mmCIF file of C-alpha atoms and ligand atoms in Angstrom:
data_model
loop_
_atom_site.group_PDB
_atom_site.id
_atom_site.type_symbol
_atom_site.label_atom_id
_atom_site.label_comp_id
_atom_site.label_asym_id
_atom_site.label_seq_id
_atom_site.Cartn_x
_atom_site.Cartn_y
_atom_site.Cartn_z
ATOM 1 C CA MET A 21 14.518 12.829 -15.382
ATOM 2 C CA LEU A 22 12.667 9.612 -14.660
ATOM 3 C CA ARG A 23 8.958 9.315 -15.496
ATOM 4 C CA VAL A 24 7.109 7.819 -12.603
ATOM 5 C CA ALA A 25 3.566 6.607 -11.940
ATOM 6 C CA ILE A 26 1.760 6.023 -8.628
ATOM 7 C CA ASN A 27 -0.524 3.030 -8.279
ATOM 8 C CA GLY A 28 -2.925 3.356 -5.306
ATOM 9 C CA TYR A 29 -3.578 6.995 -4.331
ATOM 10 C CA GLY A 30 -4.387 6.497 -0.630
ATOM 11 C CA ARG A 31 -2.552 7.718 2.497
ATOM 12 C CA ILE A 32 0.938 6.741 1.102
ATOM 13 C CA GLY A 33 0.300 7.485 -2.549
ATOM 14 C CA ARG A 34 -0.981 10.968 -1.702
ATOM 15 C CA SER A 35 1.858 11.592 0.777
ATOM 16 C CA VAL A 36 4.341 10.558 -1.964
ATOM 17 C CA LEU A 37 2.890 13.114 -4.418
ATOM 18 C CA ARG A 38 2.843 15.898 -1.817
ATOM 19 C CA ALA A 39 6.438 15.164 -0.654
ATOM 20 C CA LEU A 40 7.559 15.207 -4.325
ATOM 21 C CA TYR A 41 6.508 18.852 -4.587
ATOM 22 C CA GLU A 42 7.198 19.912 -1.029
ATOM 23 C CA ASN A 43 10.697 18.437 -0.497
ATOM 24 C CA GLY A 44 12.473 19.005 -3.850
ATOM 25 C CA TYR A 45 12.128 15.530 -5.334
ATOM 26 C CA ARG A 46 10.319 17.041 -8.389
ATOM 27 C CA ASP A 47 13.741 18.236 -9.641
ATOM 28 C CA HIS A 48 14.617 14.574 -10.188
ATOM 29 C CA LEU A 49 11.338 12.652 -10.755
ATOM 30 C CA GLN A 50 8.173 13.498 -12.642
ATOM 31 C CA VAL A 51 4.857 11.857 -11.823
ATOM 32 C CA VAL A 52 3.127 11.389 -15.151
ATOM 33 C CA ALA A 53 0.268 8.997 -14.149
ATOM 34 C CA ILE A 54 -1.738 7.890 -11.149
ATOM 35 C CA ASN A 55 -3.933 4.772 -11.073
ATOM 36 C CA GLU A 56 -6.539 4.751 -8.322
ATOM 37 C CA LEU A 57 -9.918 3.128 -8.098
ATOM 38 C CA SER A 58 -11.711 6.256 -7.015
ATOM 39 C CA ASP A 59 -12.856 9.061 -9.435
ATOM 40 C CA ILE A 60 -10.898 12.135 -10.489
ATOM 41 C CA GLU A 61 -12.986 14.692 -8.519
ATOM 42 C CA THR A 62 -12.469 12.769 -5.266
ATOM 43 C CA MET A 63 -8.745 12.324 -6.012
ATOM 44 C CA SER A 64 -8.412 16.041 -6.648
ATOM 45 C CA TYR A 65 -10.366 16.975 -3.462
ATOM 46 C CA LEU A 66 -8.309 14.695 -1.265
ATOM 47 C CA THR A 67 -5.132 16.078 -2.821
ATOM 48 C CA ARG A 68 -6.136 19.673 -1.993
ATOM 49 C CA TYR A 69 -7.346 18.995 1.546
ATOM 50 C CA ASP A 70 -5.851 16.569 4.012
ATOM 51 C CA THR A 71 -6.850 16.340 7.672
ATOM 52 C CA THR A 72 -3.469 15.149 8.770
ATOM 53 C CA HIS A 73 -1.009 17.147 6.655
ATOM 54 C CA GLY A 74 -3.062 20.218 5.779
ATOM 55 C CA ARG A 75 -3.551 21.874 2.342
ATOM 56 C CA PHE A 76 -1.462 20.865 -0.703
ATOM 57 C CA PRO A 77 1.485 23.266 -1.131
ATOM 58 C CA LYS A 78 0.543 24.103 -4.812
ATOM 59 C CA PRO A 79 -2.669 24.843 -6.677
ATOM 60 C CA VAL A 80 -4.352 21.651 -7.824
ATOM 61 C CA ASN A 81 -6.850 21.552 -10.757
ATOM 62 C CA THR A 82 -8.397 18.958 -13.028
ATOM 63 C CA ARG A 83 -8.776 18.772 -16.823
ATOM 64 C CA ASN A 84 -10.751 15.842 -18.209
ATOM 65 C CA ASN A 85 -9.221 12.913 -16.325
ATOM 66 C CA SER A 86 -5.950 14.622 -15.415
ATOM 67 C CA LEU A 87 -4.661 16.283 -12.273
ATOM 68 C CA LEU A 88 -2.939 19.579 -13.026
ATOM 69 C CA ILE A 89 -0.264 20.689 -10.534
ATOM 70 C CA GLY A 90 1.402 23.919 -11.689
ATOM 71 C CA ASP A 91 2.491 23.110 -15.230
ATOM 72 C CA ASP A 92 2.496 19.337 -14.628
ATOM 73 C CA GLU A 93 -0.269 17.165 -16.077
ATOM 74 C CA ILE A 94 -0.815 13.832 -14.375
ATOM 75 C CA HIS A 95 -3.000 11.381 -16.276
ATOM 76 C CA CYS A 96 -5.343 9.445 -13.960
ATOM 77 C CA PHE A 97 -6.729 5.901 -14.423
ATOM 78 C CA HIS A 98 -9.075 3.838 -12.479
ATOM 79 C CA CYS A 99 -8.259 0.255 -13.160
ATOM 80 C CA GLU A 100 -7.979 -2.646 -10.643
ATOM 81 C CA THR A 101 -5.545 -4.799 -12.632
ATOM 82 C CA PRO A 102 -2.271 -3.121 -13.624
ATOM 83 C CA ASP A 103 -1.793 -5.338 -16.657
ATOM 84 C CA LEU A 104 -4.782 -3.690 -18.331
ATOM 85 C CA LEU A 105 -3.151 -0.221 -18.378
ATOM 86 C CA ALA A 106 -0.988 0.955 -21.257
ATOM 87 C CA TRP A 107 2.013 1.930 -19.113
ATOM 88 C CA ASP A 108 4.434 1.641 -22.002
ATOM 89 C CA ALA A 109 2.379 4.178 -24.069
ATOM 90 C CA LEU A 110 2.874 6.562 -21.134
ATOM 91 C CA ASN A 111 6.600 5.881 -21.219
ATOM 92 C CA VAL A 112 6.652 5.149 -17.504
ATOM 93 C CA ASP A 113 10.134 4.304 -16.178
ATOM 94 C CA MET A 114 9.022 3.311 -12.662
ATOM 95 C CA VAL A 115 5.735 2.643 -10.780
ATOM 96 C CA LEU A 116 5.543 3.487 -7.117
ATOM 97 C CA GLU A 117 3.193 0.672 -6.031
ATOM 98 C CA CYS A 118 1.219 2.190 -3.076
ATOM 99 C CA SER A 119 -2.050 0.204 -3.208
ATOM 100 C CA GLY A 120 -0.928 -2.543 -0.826
ATOM 101 C CA SER A 121 -2.282 -5.134 -3.331
ATOM 102 C CA PHE A 122 0.953 -6.477 -4.689
ATOM 103 C CA SER A 123 3.710 -7.812 -2.402
ATOM 104 C CA GLU A 124 4.828 -10.980 -4.354
ATOM 105 C CA ARG A 125 6.882 -11.297 -7.493
ATOM 106 C CA GLU A 126 4.019 -13.128 -9.257
ATOM 107 C CA GLY A 127 1.486 -10.213 -8.825
ATOM 108 C CA ALA A 128 4.151 -7.579 -9.455
ATOM 109 C CA GLN A 129 5.210 -9.421 -12.664
ATOM 110 C CA ASN A 130 1.945 -8.240 -14.247
ATOM 111 C CA TYR A 131 3.437 -4.725 -14.279
ATOM 112 C CA LEU A 132 6.600 -5.929 -15.968
ATOM 113 C CA ASP A 133 4.522 -7.814 -18.524
ATOM 114 C CA ALA A 134 2.526 -4.526 -19.179
ATOM 115 C CA GLY A 135 5.696 -2.687 -20.069
ATOM 116 C CA VAL A 136 6.733 -1.183 -16.674
ATOM 117 C CA PRO A 137 10.464 -1.725 -16.334
ATOM 118 C CA ARG A 138 10.669 -1.029 -12.597
ATOM 119 C CA LEU A 139 8.442 -1.337 -9.556
ATOM 120 C CA LEU A 140 9.015 0.134 -6.132
ATOM 121 C CA LEU A 141 6.731 -1.404 -3.524
ATOM 122 C CA SER A 142 5.446 0.589 -0.488
ATOM 123 C CA GLN A 143 5.481 -2.475 1.762
ATOM 124 C CA PRO A 144 7.606 -5.432 2.716
ATOM 125 C CA ALA A 145 7.608 -8.060 -0.055
ATOM 126 C CA ALA A 146 8.232 -11.738 -0.465
ATOM 127 C CA ALA A 147 11.855 -12.839 -0.436
ATOM 128 C CA ASP A 148 11.946 -13.292 -4.209
ATOM 129 C CA VAL A 149 11.895 -9.575 -5.036
ATOM 130 C CA ASP A 150 15.245 -8.128 -6.193
ATOM 131 C CA ALA A 151 16.009 -6.089 -3.089
ATOM 132 C CA THR A 152 14.518 -4.601 0.099
ATOM 133 C CA ILE A 153 15.907 -1.201 0.759
ATOM 134 C CA VAL A 154 16.030 0.884 3.909
ATOM 135 C CA PHE A 155 17.332 4.250 2.726
ATOM 136 C CA GLY A 156 20.429 5.236 4.703
ATOM 137 C CA PHE A 157 21.337 1.586 5.399
ATOM 138 C CA ASN A 158 21.578 -0.408 2.197
ATOM 139 C CA GLN A 159 20.535 1.754 -0.784
ATOM 140 C CA HIS A 160 23.875 0.888 -2.439
ATOM 141 C CA GLN A 161 22.461 -2.602 -3.107
ATOM 142 C CA VAL A 162 20.045 -1.298 -5.766
ATOM 143 C CA THR A 163 21.220 -1.855 -9.322
ATOM 144 C CA ALA A 164 20.128 -0.754 -12.795
ATOM 145 C CA GLU A 165 19.204 -4.371 -13.589
ATOM 146 C CA HIS A 166 16.730 -4.660 -10.715
ATOM 147 C CA SER A 167 13.052 -4.550 -11.585
ATOM 148 C CA ILE A 168 11.132 -5.175 -8.354
ATOM 149 C CA VAL A 169 12.325 -3.436 -5.165
ATOM 150 C CA SER A 170 10.591 -2.999 -1.801
ATOM 151 C CA ALA A 171 11.116 0.092 0.367
ATOM 152 C CA ALA A 172 10.365 -2.083 3.425
ATOM 153 C CA SER A 173 7.864 -0.932 6.066
ATOM 154 C CA CYS A 174 7.603 2.326 8.076
ATOM 155 C CA THR A 175 8.519 0.280 11.227
ATOM 156 C CA THR A 176 11.545 -1.367 9.591
ATOM 157 C CA ASN A 177 12.717 2.091 8.381
ATOM 158 C CA CYS A 178 12.306 3.290 11.967
ATOM 159 C CA LEU A 179 14.238 0.529 13.680
ATOM 160 C CA ILE A 180 17.094 -0.359 11.298
ATOM 161 C CA PRO A 181 19.082 2.941 11.804
ATOM 162 C CA VAL A 182 18.618 2.498 15.664
ATOM 163 C CA LEU A 183 19.708 -1.181 15.616
ATOM 164 C CA ASP A 184 22.591 -0.411 13.323
ATOM 165 C CA THR A 185 23.872 2.276 15.650
ATOM 166 C CA ILE A 186 23.491 0.199 18.889
ATOM 167 C CA LYS A 187 24.987 -2.927 17.212
ATOM 168 C CA ALA A 188 28.077 -1.003 16.089
ATOM 169 C CA PHE A 189 28.611 0.430 19.615
ATOM 170 C CA ALA A 190 27.586 -2.327 22.010
ATOM 171 C CA GLY A 191 26.365 -5.389 20.022
ATOM 172 C CA VAL A 192 22.880 -6.679 20.148
ATOM 173 C CA GLU A 193 22.046 -10.157 21.599
ATOM 174 C CA HIS A 194 18.286 -10.094 21.344
ATOM 175 C CA GLY A 195 15.351 -7.865 22.128
ATOM 176 C CA VAL A 196 11.616 -7.045 21.787
ATOM 177 C CA ALA A 197 9.908 -4.235 19.892
ATOM 178 C CA GLN A 198 6.426 -3.003 20.618
ATOM 179 C CA THR A 199 4.929 -0.879 17.842
ATOM 180 C CA ILE A 200 2.261 1.651 18.898
ATOM 181 C CA HIS A 201 0.776 2.551 15.531
ATOM 182 C CA SER A 202 -1.858 5.169 14.686
ATOM 183 C CA ALA A 203 -5.047 4.096 12.927
ATOM 184 C CA MET A 204 -5.026 3.038 9.283
ATOM 185 C CA ASN A 205 -7.569 2.735 6.411
ATOM 186 C CA ASP A 206 -7.936 -1.017 6.942
ATOM 187 C CA GLN A 207 -9.812 -0.325 10.207
ATOM 188 C CA PRO A 208 -13.535 0.659 10.410
ATOM 189 C CA VAL A 209 -14.606 3.893 12.217
ATOM 190 C CA ILE A 210 -17.232 1.891 14.058
ATOM 191 C CA ASP A 211 -17.425 -1.989 14.152
ATOM 192 C CA GLY A 212 -17.740 -3.569 10.715
ATOM 193 C CA TYR A 213 -16.954 -6.750 8.842
ATOM 194 C CA ASN A 214 -13.412 -7.677 7.737
ATOM 195 C CA PRO A 215 -13.061 -10.880 5.730
ATOM 196 C CA LYS A 216 -9.443 -11.493 6.893
ATOM 197 C CA ASP A 217 -8.887 -10.404 10.458
ATOM 198 C CA LEU A 218 -11.302 -10.322 13.393
ATOM 199 C CA ARG A 219 -9.357 -7.610 15.136
ATOM 200 C CA LEU A 220 -9.775 -5.351 12.113
ATOM 201 C CA THR A 221 -13.618 -5.554 12.651
ATOM 202 C CA ARG A 222 -13.350 -3.317 15.701
ATOM 203 C CA SER A 223 -13.826 0.466 15.814
ATOM 204 C CA ALA A 224 -10.537 2.337 15.374
ATOM 205 C CA LEU A 225 -11.924 5.185 17.543
ATOM 206 C CA SER A 226 -12.476 3.338 20.752
ATOM 207 C CA SER A 227 -9.783 0.748 21.437
ATOM 208 C CA ILE A 228 -6.093 -0.085 21.539
ATOM 209 C CA ILE A 229 -6.157 -3.017 19.164
ATOM 210 C CA PRO A 230 -3.355 -5.644 18.777
ATOM 211 C CA VAL A 231 -2.642 -6.348 15.101
ATOM 212 C CA ASN A 232 -0.239 -8.669 13.204
ATOM 213 C CA THR A 233 3.182 -7.380 12.348
ATOM 214 C CA GLY A 234 5.894 -8.686 10.054
ATOM 215 C CA LEU A 235 8.597 -6.479 11.723
ATOM 216 C CA SER A 236 10.652 -9.478 12.947
ATOM 217 C CA ARG A 237 10.865 -10.697 9.373
ATOM 218 C CA GLY A 238 11.547 -7.192 8.106
ATOM 219 C CA ILE A 239 14.508 -6.789 10.511
ATOM 220 C CA ALA A 240 15.926 -10.241 9.580
ATOM 221 C CA ARG A 241 15.684 -9.385 5.838
ATOM 222 C CA LEU A 242 18.022 -6.423 6.403
ATOM 223 C CA MET A 243 20.074 -7.843 9.232
ATOM 224 C CA PRO A 244 20.147 -11.665 8.839
ATOM 225 C CA GLU A 245 22.317 -11.952 11.962
ATOM 226 C CA LEU A 246 19.284 -10.819 14.017
ATOM 227 C CA GLU A 247 16.927 -13.530 12.586
ATOM 228 C CA GLY A 248 14.822 -14.921 15.466
ATOM 229 C CA LYS A 249 16.378 -12.464 17.857
ATOM 230 C CA ILE A 250 13.932 -9.559 17.937
ATOM 231 C CA GLY A 251 10.327 -10.413 18.983
ATOM 232 C CA CYS A 252 7.806 -7.872 17.703
ATOM 233 C CA ASN A 253 4.223 -6.994 18.592
ATOM 234 C CA ALA A 254 1.993 -4.108 17.312
ATOM 235 C CA VAL A 255 -1.091 -2.320 18.550
ATOM 236 C CA ARG A 256 -3.122 0.336 16.750
ATOM 237 C CA VAL A 257 -4.256 3.371 18.789
ATOM 238 C CA PRO A 258 -6.949 5.971 18.029
ATOM 239 C CA THR A 259 -4.701 8.712 16.639
ATOM 240 C CA LEU A 260 -4.635 9.984 13.065
ATOM 241 C CA ASN A 261 -0.879 9.714 12.427
ATOM 242 C CA VAL A 262 2.539 9.370 14.098
ATOM 243 C CA SER A 263 3.591 6.102 15.665
ATOM 244 C CA ALA A 264 6.203 4.885 18.151
ATOM 245 C CA ILE A 265 8.278 1.812 18.819
ATOM 246 C CA ASP A 266 9.122 0.808 22.363
ATOM 247 C CA LEU A 267 12.407 -1.044 21.842
ATOM 248 C CA VAL A 268 14.099 -3.220 24.490
ATOM 249 C CA LEU A 269 17.505 -4.684 23.645
ATOM 250 C CA ARG A 270 19.963 -6.902 25.506
ATOM 251 C CA THR A 271 23.373 -5.612 24.422
ATOM 252 C CA GLU A 272 26.579 -7.689 24.249
ATOM 253 C CA ASN A 273 28.605 -5.111 26.137
ATOM 254 C CA ALA A 274 27.759 -3.084 29.225
ATOM 255 C CA VAL A 275 26.651 0.537 28.441
ATOM 256 C CA THR A 276 25.250 3.540 30.320
ATOM 257 C CA LYS A 277 22.251 5.598 29.477
ATOM 258 C CA GLU A 278 24.504 8.573 28.696
ATOM 259 C CA GLU A 279 26.604 6.523 26.295
ATOM 260 C CA ILE A 280 23.599 5.192 24.408
ATOM 261 C CA ASN A 281 22.105 8.619 24.035
ATOM 262 C CA GLN A 282 25.444 10.059 22.951
ATOM 263 C CA GLN A 283 25.884 7.396 20.243
ATOM 264 C CA LEU A 284 22.311 8.003 18.933
ATOM 265 C CA GLN A 285 22.897 11.779 18.986
ATOM 266 C CA GLN A 286 26.098 11.287 16.999
ATOM 267 C CA ALA A 287 24.350 9.056 14.474
ATOM 268 C CA ALA A 288 21.766 11.861 14.103
ATOM 269 C CA THR A 289 24.491 14.229 12.895
ATOM 270 C CA LEU A 290 26.731 11.776 11.034
ATOM 271 C CA LYS A 291 25.765 8.407 9.438
ATOM 272 C CA TYR A 292 22.020 8.960 9.682
ATOM 273 C CA ALA A 293 21.819 12.708 9.435
ATOM 274 C CA GLY A 294 18.393 13.765 8.136
ATOM 275 C CA LEU A 295 17.019 10.251 8.792
ATOM 276 C CA LEU A 296 17.510 9.685 12.502
ATOM 277 C CA GLY A 297 16.697 12.440 14.942
ATOM 278 C CA PHE A 298 17.355 12.866 18.700
ATOM 279 C CA THR A 299 15.481 15.011 21.174
ATOM 280 C CA ASN A 300 15.546 15.653 24.910
ATOM 281 C CA GLU A 301 12.379 17.797 24.823
ATOM 282 C CA PRO A 302 9.178 16.591 26.561
ATOM 283 C CA HIS A 303 7.135 15.599 23.456
ATOM 284 C CA ALA A 304 3.671 14.244 22.554
ATOM 285 C CA SER A 305 3.281 12.198 19.393
ATOM 286 C CA VAL A 306 1.524 14.989 17.447
ATOM 287 C CA ASP A 307 4.769 17.017 17.571
ATOM 288 C CA PHE A 308 6.186 14.629 14.965
ATOM 289 C CA ASN A 309 3.278 14.980 12.503
ATOM 290 C CA HIS A 310 4.752 15.829 9.049
ATOM 291 C CA ASP A 311 8.340 15.031 10.238
ATOM 292 C CA PRO A 312 10.273 13.641 7.280
ATOM 293 C CA ARG A 313 12.819 11.641 9.360
ATOM 294 C CA SER A 314 12.549 7.814 9.598
ATOM 295 C CA VAL A 315 12.928 7.873 13.394
ATOM 296 C CA ILE A 316 13.367 10.325 16.290
ATOM 297 C CA ILE A 317 14.833 9.025 19.558
ATOM 298 C CA ASP A 318 13.170 10.457 22.639
ATOM 299 C CA GLY A 319 16.264 10.666 24.933
ATOM 300 C CA THR A 320 14.151 11.447 27.956
ATOM 301 C CA GLN A 321 12.743 7.874 27.810
ATOM 302 C CA THR A 322 16.067 5.981 27.471
ATOM 303 C CA HIS A 323 16.796 3.514 30.295
ATOM 304 C CA VAL A 324 19.658 1.181 30.901
ATOM 305 C CA ILE A 325 19.062 -1.585 33.456
ATOM 306 C CA ASP A 326 21.929 -3.594 34.944
ATOM 307 C CA GLY A 327 24.292 -2.383 32.196
ATOM 308 C CA ARG A 328 22.988 -4.505 29.301
ATOM 309 C CA MET A 329 19.232 -4.028 29.043
ATOM 310 C CA VAL A 330 18.526 -0.907 26.959
ATOM 311 C CA LYS A 331 15.066 0.571 26.535
ATOM 312 C CA LEU A 332 14.353 3.248 23.873
ATOM 313 C CA LEU A 333 11.350 5.208 22.645
ATOM 314 C CA CYS A 334 11.503 5.738 18.927
ATOM 315 C CA TRP A 335 8.985 8.133 17.271
ATOM 316 C CA PHE A 336 8.139 8.170 13.568
ATOM 317 C CA ASP A 337 5.604 9.738 11.255
ATOM 318 C CA ASN A 338 4.398 6.521 9.643
ATOM 319 C CA GLU A 339 3.036 8.366 6.537
ATOM 320 C CA TRP A 340 5.314 11.300 5.911
ATOM 321 C CA GLY A 341 8.590 9.743 6.944
ATOM 322 C CA TYR A 342 7.835 6.661 4.892
ATOM 323 C CA ALA A 343 6.719 8.644 1.779
ATOM 324 C CA ASN A 344 9.933 10.653 1.878
ATOM 325 C CA ARG A 345 12.005 7.393 2.239
ATOM 326 C CA MET A 346 10.187 5.909 -0.830
ATOM 327 C CA LEU A 347 11.126 8.990 -2.810
ATOM 328 C CA ASP A 348 14.701 8.767 -1.519
ATOM 329 C CA VAL A 349 14.914 5.136 -2.820
ATOM 330 C CA ALA A 350 13.269 6.134 -6.160
ATOM 331 C CA LYS A 351 15.634 9.048 -6.672
ATOM 332 C CA HIS A 352 18.641 6.923 -5.742
ATOM 333 C CA TRP A 353 17.501 4.135 -8.135
ATOM 334 C CA ALA A 354 16.997 6.755 -10.862
ATOM 335 C CA ASP A 355 20.542 8.005 -10.273
ATOM 336 C CA VAL A 356 21.888 4.437 -10.554
ATOM 337 C CA ILE A 357 19.971 3.882 -13.854
ATOM 338 C CA ILE A 358 21.053 7.207 -15.409
ATOM 339 C CA ARG A 359 24.698 6.920 -14.356
HETATM 340 N N1 NAP B 10 -0.307 4.239 6.089
HETATM 341 C C1 NAP B 10 0.921 4.011 6.564
HETATM 342 O O1 NAP B 10 1.298 4.456 7.670
HETATM 343 C C2 NAP B 10 1.823 3.186 5.753
HETATM 344 C C3 NAP B 10 3.193 3.276 6.012
HETATM 345 C C4 NAP B 10 4.100 2.521 5.296
HETATM 346 C C5 NAP B 10 3.653 1.620 4.348
HETATM 347 N N2 NAP B 10 2.296 1.510 4.157
HETATM 348 C C6 NAP B 10 1.823 0.522 3.169
HETATM 349 O O2 NAP B 10 1.427 1.187 2.009
HETATM 350 C C7 NAP B 10 0.309 0.457 1.414
HETATM 351 C C8 NAP B 10 -0.901 1.435 1.259
HETATM 352 O O3 NAP B 10 -1.236 1.869 2.572
HETATM 353 P P1 NAP B 10 -2.212 3.135 2.748
HETATM 354 O O4 NAP B 10 -2.153 3.416 4.196
HETATM 355 O O5 NAP B 10 -1.786 4.177 1.806
HETATM 356 O O6 NAP B 10 -3.590 2.486 2.411
HETATM 357 P P2 NAP B 10 -4.854 3.234 1.791
HETATM 358 O O7 NAP B 10 -5.025 4.598 2.350
HETATM 359 O O8 NAP B 10 -5.994 2.254 1.916
HETATM 360 O O9 NAP B 10 -4.523 3.365 0.236
HETATM 361 C C9 NAP B 10 -4.567 2.341 -0.705
HETATM 362 C C10 NAP B 10 -5.180 2.932 -2.010
HETATM 363 O O10 NAP B 10 -5.012 2.010 -3.062
HETATM 364 C C11 NAP B 10 -6.230 1.933 -3.808
HETATM 365 N N3 NAP B 10 -6.263 0.619 -4.434
HETATM 366 C C12 NAP B 10 -6.538 -0.590 -3.945
HETATM 367 N N4 NAP B 10 -6.388 -1.567 -4.824
HETATM 368 C C13 NAP B 10 -5.912 -0.976 -5.989
HETATM 369 C C14 NAP B 10 -5.543 -1.449 -7.220
HETATM 370 N N5 NAP B 10 -5.605 -2.715 -7.580
HETATM 371 N N6 NAP B 10 -5.152 -0.522 -8.169
HETATM 372 C C15 NAP B 10 -5.103 0.807 -7.860
HETATM 373 N N7 NAP B 10 -5.415 1.317 -6.661
HETATM 374 C C16 NAP B 10 -5.835 0.417 -5.741
HETATM 375 C C17 NAP B 10 -7.285 2.117 -2.741
HETATM 376 O O11 NAP B 10 -8.473 2.598 -3.414
HETATM 377 P P3 NAP B 10 -9.903 2.547 -2.769
HETATM 378 O O12 NAP B 10 -9.787 3.060 -1.427
HETATM 379 O O13 NAP B 10 -10.666 3.427 -3.704
HETATM 380 O O14 NAP B 10 -10.274 1.061 -2.789
HETATM 381 C C18 NAP B 10 -6.644 3.156 -1.838
HETATM 382 O O15 NAP B 10 -6.954 4.473 -2.268
HETATM 383 C C19 NAP B 10 0.075 -0.741 2.293
HETATM 384 O O16 NAP B 10 0.780 -1.873 1.814
HETATM 385 C C20 NAP B 10 0.657 -0.378 3.659
HETATM 386 O O17 NAP B 10 1.074 -1.423 4.376
HETATM 387 C C21 NAP B 10 1.399 2.247 4.833
#
C-alpha cells in the first residue's frame, strides 16, 4: 500500500481525502500526512462539515496535531515551503499537490530534493513535467520512473472523453468550448483586491465573470492533432459547485443528432464506463453535485446543424469528479510502481 500525503487542504485536497474513504480508494492508498497553512482545529472542522458535499462519512477527531479518521492517524503540518518538511522521515511515497502553488518542474523539484519520490499535481503543469494524465484516456503512459505527473484540469478531464468519442466516430476539424464554472476560492465574496487579475476582484455572488482558461493548451497536450483547433473561453457563475462546458464542434463527416447521442451513450457503457455519463432527463446543475464522473452529456441539449456542426452540453462536478480522477491516477500509478 502506497503512503500518500496531501499538500494544500482546500476544496480539492479535502475532496480527495473524503473520496479516499467514500469510494474505496483507502484499500489501495493511505494518507499519512497533510500539509496546509491553516491550523488543525479548522482543518478538522472543515473535514467534518462541508456546505457542498455534506458531513464526512466517518468520525473525525484530533490528537495533538493529527487528524484521526477511524484507526488512521494523519500527521498535519503547516509549512509554506515543501522543502522544509521532513517528508522522507514520514516515508511518503507520493504527494498529491493540491495547493495550486506548484505547476512547474522547478518548484515541484523542491519536493524531490526533500525526499518525496513522486508528485501528482492537481492542475495543468508546464510541458517539462513527466506526463499529463486524463484517467480513462492515457493513464497507460505513467511509468514507475516518472516523478512529476499532472492530473490535468477538471475541464480537460471533462472534454477529452467527449472529443475522443466524437473524433473516432466523425472526426473533428475545429471547435469552440465555453466553460461555465461555479465559483472558486480565488474569488472574493464581495469586491476585494487581487494582485494578479482585475476580474478576480469582483464579487463571486453577483456576476457572471469571464476568467482566463488554459483549456485549449490542455486539450493540445493530450491531443496534439487538435493544437490551435479548439478555442476556449470560461466564465464563473454564482453557484457553489458543478460546472458545464458548452461545446461546438465542426466534424469531418456528416452526422445526425441521434447518431452523436448514440455514440456518446455507447461510450458511457463501454470505453468510458464510470467516467462519461449520458442523460436524457431534464436536469439542473445541482443534480450533478457529488457525481464522481468526469463528464455527463445532457442528450436533451444536443444539436446538429447542417450535418457537421455539433453542439453538446457537458456537465461535471468540478470538485468531486476531479478528486476521484486524481485518486484514479494515484492508484494506477501505485499499481505500476508495485508491479
Ligand atoms: N476547485 C476546483 O474545482 C478545482 C478543480 C480541479 C483542479 N483544481 C486545482 O486545484 C488547485 C487547488 O484548488 P482549490 O479549489 O482546492 O483551492 P483552495 O480551496 O484555495 O485550496 C488551496 C489550499 O492550499 C493551501 N495552500 C496554499 N499554499 C500552500 C502551500 N504552499 N503549502 C500548503 N498549502 C498551501 C491554501 O491554504 P490557505 O487557504 O490557508 O491559504 C488552501 O487551503 C488549483 O490549482 C486549482 O486550479 C481546482
